[in-house]
């Protein structure tokens, strides 16, 4: 599995588990909703700064975006 796919899946999973729309997450992370969608669809590679913003908004650690199912 590619890293971009892992990040996309974990972002979507975290957002959905918190019952947030892409627009709501974008507002919390101070990014446009379409950027969130592009990351989730594996169209964009987010920067470290962007991952930090998203992690903060989702109350996660940046490393959580890189976990493969089953990782602790």
Short mmCIF file of C-alpha atoms in Angstrom, two decimals:
data_model
loop_
_atom_site.label_atom_id
_atom_site.label_comp_id
_atom_site.label_asym_id
_atom_site.label_seq_id
_atom_site.Cartn_x
_atom_site.Cartn_y
_atom_site.Cartn_z
CA UNK A 1 0.00 0.00 0.00
CA UNK A 2 1.33 3.45 -0.89
CA UNK A 3 1.92 6.05 1.80
CA UNK A 4 -0.49 8.45 0.12
CA UNK A 5 -3.22 5.80 0.32
CA UNK A 6 -2.49 5.09 3.99
CA UNK A 7 -2.69 8.80 4.87
CA UNK A 8 -5.90 9.21 2.85
CA UNK A 9 -7.61 6.24 4.52
CA UNK A 10 -6.59 7.29 8.01
CA UNK A 11 -7.68 10.89 7.45
CA UNK A 12 -11.09 9.81 6.15
CA UNK A 13 -11.49 7.26 8.96
CA UNK A 14 -10.62 9.84 11.65
CA UNK A 15 -12.91 12.47 10.11
CA UNK A 16 -15.83 10.07 9.76
CA UNK A 17 -15.41 8.66 13.28
CA UNK A 18 -15.83 12.21 14.58
CA UNK A 19 -18.84 12.72 12.31
CA UNK A 20 -17.23 15.70 10.60
CA UNK A 21 -17.82 16.74 7.02
CA UNK A 22 -14.88 17.76 4.87
CA UNK A 23 -16.11 21.33 5.22
CA UNK A 24 -16.21 21.13 9.02
CA UNK A 25 -12.72 19.64 9.18
CA UNK A 26 -11.47 22.28 6.78
CA UNK A 27 -12.85 24.98 9.05
CA UNK A 28 -11.25 23.44 12.15
CA UNK A 29 -7.90 23.00 10.39
CA UNK A 30 -8.09 26.37 8.58
CA UNK A 31 -7.89 24.82 5.11
CA UNK A 32 -10.35 24.71 2.22
CA UNK A 33 -12.73 21.75 2.17
CA UNK A 34 -11.65 20.81 -1.34
CA UNK A 35 -8.08 20.37 -0.11
CA UNK A 36 -9.29 17.87 2.49
CA UNK A 37 -11.16 16.03 -0.26
CA UNK A 38 -8.15 15.99 -2.55
CA UNK A 39 -6.01 14.45 0.19
CA UNK A 40 -8.69 11.83 0.88
CA UNK A 41 -8.88 11.01 -2.85
CA UNK A 42 -5.09 10.73 -3.03
CA UNK A 43 -4.77 13.68 -5.43
CA UNK A 44 -2.54 15.79 -3.16
CA UNK A 45 0.42 14.98 -0.97
CA UNK A 46 -0.08 17.00 2.21
CA UNK A 47 2.87 18.87 3.68
CA UNK A 48 4.07 18.23 7.21
CA UNK A 49 2.49 21.54 8.24
CA UNK A 50 -0.84 20.46 6.74
CA UNK A 51 -0.69 17.11 8.55
CA UNK A 52 -0.01 18.99 11.79
CA UNK A 53 -3.08 21.22 11.23
CA UNK A 54 -5.28 18.24 10.44
CA UNK A 55 -3.96 16.23 13.38
CA UNK A 56 -4.59 19.12 15.75
CA UNK A 57 -8.13 19.58 14.43
CA UNK A 58 -8.81 15.85 14.82
CA UNK A 59 -7.03 15.61 18.20
CA UNK A 60 -4.52 13.09 16.81
CA UNK A 61 -0.78 12.74 16.56
CA UNK A 62 0.69 13.21 13.08
CA UNK A 63 2.01 9.66 13.27
CA UNK A 64 -1.58 8.38 13.43
CA UNK A 65 -1.96 9.22 9.73
CA UNK A 66 0.77 6.70 8.86
CA UNK A 67 -0.52 3.71 10.80
CA UNK A 68 -1.54 0.63 8.89
CA UNK A 69 -4.59 -1.25 10.21
CA UNK A 70 -3.46 -3.27 13.18
CA UNK A 71 -0.60 -0.92 14.16
CA UNK A 72 -0.69 0.40 17.70
#
